[in-house]
mmCIF file of C-alpha atoms in Angstrom:
data_model
loop_
_atom_site.group_PDB
_atom_site.id
_atom_site.type_symbol
_atom_site.label_atom_id
_atom_site.label_comp_id
_atom_site.label_asym_id
_atom_site.label_seq_id
_atom_site.Cartn_x
_atom_site.Cartn_y
_atom_site.Cartn_z
ATOM 1 C CA MET A 1463 -0.090 0.052 0.062
ATOM 2 C CA LYS A 1464 1.307 3.504 -1.054
ATOM 3 C CA ALA A 1465 0.503 6.586 1.005
ATOM 4 C CA LYS A 1466 1.054 10.323 -0.778
ATOM 5 C CA VAL A 1467 1.388 12.876 2.046
ATOM 6 C CA HIS A 1468 1.062 16.502 1.399
ATOM 7 C CA VAL A 1469 2.441 18.977 3.710
ATOM 8 C CA ARG A 1470 1.982 22.717 3.268
ATOM 9 C CA LEU A 1471 2.247 25.764 5.546
ATOM 10 C CA LYS A 1472 -0.914 26.925 7.137
ATOM 11 C CA SER A 1473 -2.614 29.653 5.344
ATOM 12 C CA GLY A 1474 -1.346 32.658 7.566
ATOM 13 C CA VAL A 1475 2.196 31.427 7.697
ATOM 14 C CA LEU A 1476 4.710 33.416 5.692
ATOM 15 C CA ASP A 1477 6.415 31.232 2.993
ATOM 16 C CA PRO A 1478 9.629 32.871 1.889
ATOM 17 C CA GLN A 1479 10.383 29.932 -0.660
ATOM 18 C CA GLY A 1480 7.187 30.455 -2.224
ATOM 19 C CA LYS A 1481 7.977 34.206 -2.769
ATOM 20 C CA ALA A 1482 11.162 33.410 -4.149
ATOM 21 C CA VAL A 1483 9.603 31.051 -6.811
ATOM 22 C CA ARG A 1484 7.179 33.484 -7.746
ATOM 23 C CA HIS A 1485 10.088 36.468 -7.879
ATOM 24 C CA ALA A 1486 12.352 34.033 -10.116
ATOM 25 C CA LEU A 1487 9.035 33.186 -12.643
ATOM 26 C CA LEU A 1488 8.001 37.107 -12.869
ATOM 27 C CA GLY A 1489 12.024 37.654 -13.815
ATOM 28 C CA LEU A 1490 11.504 35.023 -16.397
ATOM 29 C CA GLY A 1491 8.769 36.755 -17.872
ATOM 30 C CA PHE A 1492 5.542 35.205 -16.604
ATOM 31 C CA ALA A 1493 2.730 37.259 -15.818
ATOM 32 C CA GLY A 1494 -0.417 36.818 -13.967
ATOM 33 C CA ILE A 1495 1.318 34.973 -10.774
ATOM 34 C CA GLU A 1496 -0.875 35.916 -7.593
ATOM 35 C CA SER A 1497 0.997 33.804 -5.240
ATOM 36 C CA VAL A 1498 3.083 30.746 -5.192
ATOM 37 C CA ARG A 1499 3.196 28.113 -2.160
ATOM 38 C CA GLN A 1500 5.742 25.624 -1.813
ATOM 39 C CA GLY A 1501 5.096 22.357 0.325
ATOM 40 C CA LYS A 1502 6.200 18.820 0.327
ATOM 41 C CA LEU A 1503 5.014 15.886 -1.265
ATOM 42 C CA ILE A 1504 6.010 12.450 0.540
ATOM 43 C CA GLU A 1505 5.319 9.049 -0.880
ATOM 44 C CA ILE A 1506 5.687 6.179 1.480
ATOM 45 C CA GLU A 1507 5.480 2.594 0.364
ATOM 46 C CA LEU A 1508 4.344 0.518 3.227
ATOM 47 C CA SER A 1509 3.869 -3.078 3.855
ATOM 48 C CA GLU A 1510 0.766 -2.824 5.733
ATOM 49 C CA THR A 1511 -2.339 -3.998 3.485
ATOM 50 C CA CYS A 1512 -5.281 -2.856 5.951
ATOM 51 C CA PRO A 1513 -6.115 0.841 4.946
ATOM 52 C CA GLU A 1514 -7.393 1.860 8.355
ATOM 53 C CA ARG A 1515 -4.280 0.672 10.014
ATOM 54 C CA ALA A 1516 -2.142 2.001 7.113
ATOM 55 C CA TYR A 1517 -3.893 5.525 7.594
ATOM 56 C CA ALA A 1518 -3.479 5.599 11.456
ATOM 57 C CA SER A 1519 0.087 4.875 10.958
ATOM 58 C CA VAL A 1520 0.932 7.328 8.411
ATOM 59 C CA GLU A 1521 -1.025 9.952 10.424
ATOM 60 C CA GLU A 1522 1.117 9.302 13.434
ATOM 61 C CA MET A 1523 4.135 9.854 11.501
ATOM 62 C CA CYS A 1524 2.944 12.966 10.029
ATOM 63 C CA ARG A 1525 2.442 14.168 13.702
ATOM 64 C CA ARG A 1526 5.617 12.869 14.981
ATOM 65 C CA LEU A 1527 8.112 13.655 12.238
ATOM 66 C CA LEU A 1528 6.662 14.643 8.853
ATOM 67 C CA ALA A 1529 4.848 17.990 9.462
ATOM 68 C CA ASN A 1530 5.328 20.664 11.989
ATOM 69 C CA THR A 1531 1.681 20.874 13.183
ATOM 70 C CA VAL A 1532 2.346 24.456 14.798
ATOM 71 C CA ILE A 1533 2.849 25.808 11.115
ATOM 72 C CA GLU A 1534 2.127 22.988 8.734
ATOM 73 C CA ASP A 1535 -1.201 21.058 7.584
ATOM 74 C CA TYR A 1536 -0.736 17.619 6.173
ATOM 75 C CA ALA A 1537 -3.244 15.648 3.965
ATOM 76 C CA ILE A 1538 -3.090 11.719 3.514
ATOM 77 C CA ALA A 1539 -4.079 9.919 0.497
ATOM 78 C CA LEU A 1540 -3.838 6.165 0.092
ATOM 79 C CA GLU A 1541 -3.385 4.112 -2.939
ATOM 80 C CA ASP A 1542 -3.482 0.151 -3.227
ATOM 81 C CA MET B 834 -7.350 29.648 -11.578
ATOM 82 C CA LYS B 835 -5.017 27.409 -8.960
ATOM 83 C CA ALA B 836 -2.486 25.173 -10.502
ATOM 84 C CA LYS B 837 -0.907 22.289 -8.285
ATOM 85 C CA VAL B 838 2.247 21.031 -9.396
ATOM 86 C CA HIS B 839 4.023 17.770 -8.012
ATOM 87 C CA VAL B 840 7.749 17.418 -8.828
ATOM 88 C CA ARG B 841 9.093 14.073 -7.886
ATOM 89 C CA LEU B 842 12.331 12.574 -8.653
ATOM 90 C CA LYS B 843 12.610 10.000 -11.539
ATOM 91 C CA SER B 844 12.315 6.628 -10.527
ATOM 92 C CA GLY B 845 15.841 5.453 -11.024
ATOM 93 C CA VAL B 846 17.354 8.678 -9.436
ATOM 94 C CA LEU B 847 18.718 8.047 -5.908
ATOM 95 C CA ASP B 848 16.501 10.033 -3.129
ATOM 96 C CA PRO B 849 19.021 10.618 -0.098
ATOM 97 C CA GLN B 850 16.217 13.026 1.672
ATOM 98 C CA GLY B 851 13.738 10.159 1.274
ATOM 99 C CA LYS B 852 16.151 7.764 2.511
ATOM 100 C CA ALA B 853 16.857 9.716 5.830
ATOM 101 C CA VAL B 854 13.028 10.239 6.563
ATOM 102 C CA ARG B 855 12.875 6.629 6.368
ATOM 103 C CA HIS B 856 15.639 5.894 8.762
ATOM 104 C CA ALA B 857 14.187 8.428 10.888
ATOM 105 C CA LEU B 858 10.763 6.807 10.699
ATOM 106 C CA LEU B 859 12.388 3.513 11.553
ATOM 107 C CA GLY B 860 14.219 4.971 14.481
ATOM 108 C CA LEU B 861 10.961 6.291 15.829
ATOM 109 C CA GLY B 862 9.758 2.737 16.047
ATOM 110 C CA PHE B 863 7.465 2.464 12.723
ATOM 111 C CA ALA B 864 7.877 -0.888 11.139
ATOM 112 C CA GLY B 865 6.807 -2.078 7.591
ATOM 113 C CA ILE B 866 8.147 1.037 5.622
ATOM 114 C CA GLU B 867 9.500 0.091 2.421
ATOM 115 C CA SER B 868 10.499 3.123 0.775
ATOM 116 C CA VAL B 869 10.264 7.074 1.133
ATOM 117 C CA ARG B 870 10.630 9.315 -1.629
ATOM 118 C CA GLN B 871 10.236 13.099 -1.087
ATOM 119 C CA GLY B 872 9.155 15.611 -3.732
ATOM 120 C CA LYS B 873 7.793 19.166 -3.984
ATOM 121 C CA LEU B 874 4.166 20.412 -4.057
ATOM 122 C CA ILE B 875 3.922 23.812 -5.460
ATOM 123 C CA GLU B 876 0.779 25.590 -5.607
ATOM 124 C CA ILE B 877 0.190 28.599 -7.907
ATOM 125 C CA GLU B 878 -2.547 31.118 -8.054
ATOM 126 C CA LEU B 879 -2.886 32.546 -11.366
ATOM 127 C CA SER B 880 -5.071 35.392 -12.800
ATOM 128 C CA GLU B 881 -5.503 33.474 -16.095
ATOM 129 C CA THR B 882 -8.973 31.945 -16.341
ATOM 130 C CA CYS B 883 -8.788 29.777 -19.635
ATOM 131 C CA PRO B 884 -7.497 26.334 -18.604
ATOM 132 C CA GLU B 885 -5.760 25.733 -21.629
ATOM 133 C CA ARG B 886 -3.851 28.784 -21.605
ATOM 134 C CA ALA B 887 -2.994 28.031 -17.953
ATOM 135 C CA TYR B 888 -2.119 24.757 -18.320
ATOM 136 C CA ALA B 889 0.557 25.583 -21.280
ATOM 137 C CA SER B 890 1.926 28.361 -19.010
ATOM 138 C CA VAL B 891 2.282 26.342 -16.077
ATOM 139 C CA GLU B 892 3.993 23.641 -18.241
ATOM 140 C CA GLU B 893 6.670 26.084 -19.491
ATOM 141 C CA MET B 894 7.134 27.219 -15.769
ATOM 142 C CA CYS B 895 7.962 23.572 -14.887
ATOM 143 C CA ARG B 896 10.389 23.233 -17.691
ATOM 144 C CA ARG B 897 12.296 26.267 -17.257
ATOM 145 C CA LEU B 898 12.209 26.726 -13.544
ATOM 146 C CA LEU B 899 10.175 24.472 -11.441
ATOM 147 C CA ALA B 900 11.544 21.012 -12.357
ATOM 148 C CA ASN B 901 14.891 19.733 -13.545
ATOM 149 C CA THR B 902 13.729 17.399 -16.191
ATOM 150 C CA VAL B 903 16.779 15.524 -16.308
ATOM 151 C CA ILE B 904 16.178 13.981 -12.997
ATOM 152 C CA GLU B 905 12.694 15.145 -12.119
ATOM 153 C CA ASP B 906 9.204 14.445 -13.366
ATOM 154 C CA TYR B 907 6.473 16.610 -12.823
ATOM 155 C CA ALA B 908 2.203 16.686 -13.062
ATOM 156 C CA ILE B 909 -0.042 19.474 -13.227
ATOM 157 C CA ALA B 910 -3.361 19.531 -11.810
ATOM 158 C CA LEU B 911 -5.663 22.364 -12.482
ATOM 159 C CA GLU B 912 -8.650 23.656 -10.184
ATOM 160 C CA ASP B 913 -11.150 26.675 -10.484
#
């Protein structure tokens, strides 16, 4: 079973990396870019086959390591 | 219009960051983790409203700045 975890900064949190990417895109001549936010995509291959147990395990991984829940949100999607 | 861009390393490319995350998760006591790959999630808010033009523009951003196409793949998803 495969889990895809999206970790993104909470909406009020400043994102200097996203701002730098937006600035670079504008410098390359791209117009109409209102904002850029950069987050992480973490793909985990698990030997667990039960979706409920896999989800619970990945959620614990997010809380303990993958996301800083003070400033980041996470979303988990499971695939077979 | 909002674009979500996933940038991930191509499958044959070594991912030391993913390897470090896997190692840290094993150290925290999580079992059954076969592999971890870490990529980027870039969310772009565009003023463009035509999906075709937005897609073409974001694809050019990926090729020119967001992804290193020698070692990375990208996937674009548009939302209203």
